[in-house]
Amino acid sequence: MTYDPKQTTDAVKAALRMDPGPTRDYSTYIGGSSIAALMGVNPFADAWDVYRQTALGESFHQTAKMELGNLLERHVLELVAADSGLTFEYPGTLTVPGKDFLAATPDAVEYTSTVQMKTLNPVNYLSDAWGPDGSGYVPTHTFYQANWEAGVFRDYYGRAPSYARVIPYCGTVWRMHICEFDEALYELCKEEAERFWVNHVIPKKP
């Protein structure tokens, strides 16, 4: 029997009675998934991809596997919350006050931290790119995304997070990585994102 991720995704939708919503629209803001690309540390995307999504309004289409991961994330987070004793909230997209084009959508937040969930296959879950449980050792582009979300959290709520939690999940196992918030890196990323928006997105100039 051949594995078909789309059939699996459709089955999960039916079982959970969930609608993944419209295709993601990044044309109105620069978010966590874009910041690593702008800073040149994302192995899967670069600044040109961010320009196409923002200035040109090109949609980001998720694969069936990505959509399946997104469908499962909230349910996995509830399991993590039950196991860890943490209380998660799901605020949706947060923006930097006065600069709505700088935003982030953490998978969850709790009082002292943001939470980024990563659904991985076994090869990636066991790779050297991820450190042991409790460490802050995560792939560079993942850290940039998590740190960006923590910084936007700080600007939005007016209180600095202690850290960003990154939770890789595979099958029935998960780990929790604790990444200290790097304020200097966040400010550098924010400066670059604002420069990119003003110099390239608004005038639609590559």
CSV table of C-alpha atoms in Angstrom, one decimal:
chain,number,residue,atom,x,y,z
A,1,MET,CA,0.0,0.0,0.0
A,2,THR,CA,1.4,3.4,-1.0
A,3,TYR,CA,1.5,6.2,1.5
A,4,ASP,CA,-0.5,9.2,0.2
A,5,PRO,CA,0.0,12.3,2.4
A,6,LYS,CA,-3.0,14.0,0.9
A,7,GLN,CA,-5.3,11.1,1.7
A,8,THR,CA,-3.9,11.0,5.2
A,9,THR,CA,-4.5,14.7,5.6
A,10,ASP,CA,-8.1,14.5,4.4
A,11,ALA,CA,-8.7,11.7,6.9
A,12,VAL,CA,-7.3,13.7,9.7
A,13,LYS,CA,-9.5,16.7,8.7
A,14,ALA,CA,-12.6,14.5,8.8
A,15,ALA,CA,-11.7,12.9,12.1
A,16,LEU,CA,-10.9,16.2,13.8
A,17,ARG,CA,-13.6,18.1,11.9
A,18,MET,CA,-11.1,20.8,11.2
A,19,ASP,CA,-10.8,23.3,8.4
A,20,PRO,CA,-7.2,24.4,7.9
A,21,GLY,CA,-8.5,27.8,6.6
A,22,PRO,CA,-7.3,29.7,3.5
A,23,THR,CA,-3.8,29.5,2.0
A,24,ARG,CA,-1.4,31.5,4.1
A,25,ASP,CA,-1.1,35.1,3.2
A,26,TYR,CA,2.1,36.8,4.0
A,27,SER,CA,1.6,39.8,1.9
A,28,THR,CA,0.7,42.2,4.7
A,29,TYR,CA,3.5,41.5,7.2
A,30,ILE,CA,6.9,40.0,7.8
A,31,GLY,CA,6.6,37.1,10.3
A,32,GLY,CA,8.7,34.5,12.0
A,33,SER,CA,8.9,32.2,9.1
A,34,SER,CA,10.3,35.0,6.9
A,35,ILE,CA,12.8,36.5,9.2
A,36,ALA,CA,15.4,33.7,8.9
A,37,ALA,CA,15.2,34.0,5.1
A,38,LEU,CA,15.8,37.8,5.3
A,39,MET,CA,18.8,37.2,7.6
A,40,GLY,CA,20.3,34.6,5.2
A,41,VAL,CA,20.2,31.6,7.6
A,42,ASN,CA,17.2,29.7,6.2
A,43,PRO,CA,18.3,26.8,4.0
A,44,PHE,CA,14.8,26.6,2.4
A,45,ALA,CA,14.1,30.2,1.4
A,46,ASP,CA,15.8,33.6,0.9
A,47,ALA,CA,15.0,37.3,0.6
A,48,TRP,CA,13.7,36.9,-2.9
A,49,ASP,CA,11.0,34.4,-1.6
A,50,VAL,CA,10.0,37.0,1.0
A,51,TYR,CA,9.8,39.7,-1.6
A,52,ARG,CA,7.5,37.6,-3.8
A,53,GLN,CA,5.2,36.8,-0.9
A,54,THR,CA,5.0,40.4,0.4
A,55,ALA,CA,5.5,42.9,-2.5
A,56,LEU,CA,4.1,40.6,-5.2
A,57,GLY,CA,1.4,38.9,-3.1
A,58,GLU,CA,2.3,35.4,-4.2
A,59,SER,CA,0.7,32.8,-2.0
A,60,PHE,CA,2.6,30.2,0.0
A,61,HIS,CA,1.1,26.9,-0.8
A,62,GLN,CA,1.5,24.2,1.8
A,63,THR,CA,2.2,20.6,0.9
A,64,ALA,CA,-0.1,17.9,2.2
A,65,LYS,CA,2.6,16.9,4.7
A,66,MET,CA,2.9,20.5,6.0
A,67,GLU,CA,-0.8,20.8,6.2
A,68,LEU,CA,-1.1,17.6,8.2
A,69,GLY,CA,1.6,18.8,10.6
A,70,ASN,CA,-0.3,22.1,11.1
A,71,LEU,CA,-3.6,20.2,11.8
A,72,LEU,CA,-1.9,18.0,14.5
A,73,GLU,CA,0.0,20.8,16.2
A,74,ARG,CA,-2.7,22.1,18.5
A,75,HIS,CA,-3.6,18.6,19.7
A,76,VAL,CA,0.0,17.8,20.3
A,77,LEU,CA,0.4,21.0,22.3
A,78,GLU,CA,-2.5,20.0,24.5
A,79,LEU,CA,-0.8,16.7,25.2
A,80,VAL,CA,2.4,18.5,26.0
A,81,ALA,CA,0.6,20.9,28.3
A,82,ALA,CA,-1.0,17.9,30.1
A,83,ASP,CA,2.4,16.2,30.5
A,84,SER,CA,4.4,19.3,31.5
A,85,GLY,CA,1.8,21.1,33.7
A,86,LEU,CA,2.1,24.2,31.5
A,87,THR,CA,-0.9,26.3,30.5
A,88,PHE,CA,-0.9,27.4,26.9
A,89,GLU,CA,-2.9,30.1,25.2
A,90,TYR,CA,-3.3,30.6,21.5
A,91,PRO,CA,-3.4,34.3,20.7
A,92,GLY,CA,-3.0,34.1,16.9
A,93,THR,CA,-1.0,36.8,15.1
A,94,LEU,CA,0.7,39.4,17.3
A,95,THR,CA,2.0,42.7,15.9
A,96,VAL,CA,4.6,45.3,16.9
A,97,PRO,CA,2.6,48.3,18.1
A,98,GLY,CA,2.7,51.0,15.5
A,99,LYS,CA,4.3,48.7,12.9
A,100,ASP,CA,1.7,46.1,11.9
A,101,PHE,CA,3.9,44.9,9.1
A,102,LEU,CA,6.2,43.3,11.8
A,103,ALA,CA,4.3,40.4,13.2
A,104,ALA,CA,4.5,36.8,14.5
A,105,THR,CA,2.2,33.9,15.0
A,106,PRO,CA,3.6,31.7,17.8
A,107,ASP,CA,1.9,28.3,18.0
A,108,ALA,CA,1.2,29.0,21.6
A,109,VAL,CA,2.3,31.3,24.5
A,110,GLU,CA,2.4,30.9,28.2
A,111,TYR,CA,3.1,33.7,30.7
A,112,THR,CA,6.9,33.6,30.5
A,113,SER,CA,7.5,32.3,27.0
A,114,THR,CA,6.4,31.7,23.4
A,115,VAL,CA,6.0,28.2,22.0
A,116,GLN,CA,7.1,27.0,18.6
A,117,MET,CA,6.0,23.5,17.6
A,118,LYS,CA,7.8,21.5,14.9
A,119,THR,CA,6.4,18.3,13.5
A,120,LEU,CA,9.4,16.2,12.3
A,121,ASN,CA,10.0,13.0,10.6
A,122,PRO,CA,12.2,10.4,12.4
A,123,VAL,CA,15.4,11.4,10.4
A,124,ASN,CA,15.1,15.0,11.3
A,125,TYR,CA,14.0,14.3,14.9
A,126,LEU,CA,17.1,12.3,15.5
A,127,SER,CA,19.5,14.5,13.6
A,128,ASP,CA,22.5,16.3,15.1
A,129,ALA,CA,20.7,19.6,14.3
A,130,TRP,CA,18.6,19.1,17.5
A,131,GLY,CA,20.3,18.9,20.9
A,132,PRO,CA,19.1,17.0,23.9
A,133,ASP,CA,15.9,17.6,25.8
A,134,GLY,CA,16.0,20.8,27.8
A,135,SER,CA,18.9,22.4,25.8
A,136,GLY,CA,18.6,25.4,23.6
A,137,TYR,CA,20.4,23.7,20.7
A,138,VAL,CA,18.1,23.9,17.7
A,139,PRO,CA,18.6,24.5,14.0
A,140,THR,CA,19.8,28.1,13.3
A,141,HIS,CA,16.7,29.1,11.2
A,142,THR,CA,14.4,27.7,13.9
A,143,PHE,CA,16.1,29.7,16.6
A,144,TYR,CA,15.8,32.9,14.5
A,145,GLN,CA,12.0,32.2,14.1
A,146,ALA,CA,11.5,31.4,17.8
A,147,ASN,CA,13.5,34.4,18.9
A,148,TRP,CA,11.6,36.7,16.5
A,149,GLU,CA,8.3,35.4,18.0
A,150,ALA,CA,9.6,36.1,21.5
A,151,GLY,CA,10.6,39.6,20.6
A,152,VAL,CA,7.2,40.4,19.0
A,153,PHE,CA,5.6,38.9,22.2
A,154,ARG,CA,7.7,41.4,24.2
A,155,ASP,CA,6.7,44.4,22.1
A,156,TYR,CA,3.0,43.4,22.0
A,157,TYR,CA,2.5,42.5,25.7
A,158,GLY,CA,5.0,45.0,27.1
A,159,ARG,CA,6.9,42.4,29.0
A,160,ALA,CA,10.1,40.5,28.1
A,161,PRO,CA,9.8,36.7,27.8
A,162,SER,CA,12.2,34.6,29.7
A,163,TYR,CA,12.8,32.4,26.7
A,164,ALA,CA,11.3,30.8,23.7
A,165,ARG,CA,10.2,27.1,23.9
A,166,VAL,CA,10.7,25.0,20.8
A,167,ILE,CA,9.0,21.6,20.8
A,168,PRO,CA,10.0,19.1,18.1
A,169,TYR,CA,7.5,16.3,17.9
A,170,CYS,CA,7.7,12.9,16.1
A,171,GLY,CA,5.1,10.1,16.3
A,172,THR,CA,4.4,9.8,20.0
A,173,VAL,CA,7.6,11.5,21.4
A,174,TRP,CA,8.5,15.1,21.9
A,175,ARG,CA,11.3,17.2,23.5
A,176,MET,CA,11.2,20.7,24.9
A,177,HIS,CA,14.1,23.1,24.0
A,178,ILE,CA,14.6,26.2,26.1
A,179,CYS,CA,16.1,29.0,24.0
A,180,GLU,CA,17.2,32.2,25.9
A,181,PHE,CA,15.7,35.3,24.4
A,182,ASP,CA,18.5,37.2,22.5
A,183,GLU,CA,17.3,40.8,22.6
A,184,ALA,CA,20.3,42.1,20.5
A,185,LEU,CA,19.5,39.6,17.7
A,186,TYR,CA,15.8,40.5,17.8
A,187,GLU,CA,16.6,44.2,17.4
A,188,LEU,CA,19.0,43.5,14.5
A,189,CYS,CA,16.3,41.4,12.8
A,190,LYS,CA,13.7,44.1,13.4
A,191,GLU,CA,15.9,46.7,11.9
A,192,GLU,CA,16.5,44.6,8.8
A,193,ALA,CA,12.8,43.7,8.4
A,194,GLU,CA,11.8,47.3,8.6
A,195,ARG,CA,14.5,48.3,6.1
A,196,PHE,CA,13.3,45.6,3.7
A,197,TRP,CA,9.7,46.7,4.0
A,198,VAL,CA,10.4,50.3,3.4
A,199,ASN,CA,13.0,49.9,0.6
A,200,HIS,CA,11.5,46.9,-1.2
A,201,VAL,CA,8.0,46.0,-0.3
A,202,ILE,CA,6.3,49.4,-0.3
A,203,PRO,CA,7.9,50.6,-3.6
A,204,LYS,CA,7.7,47.0,-5.0
A,205,LYS,CA,11.4,47.3,-5.9
A,206,PRO,CA,13.5,44.1,-5.8
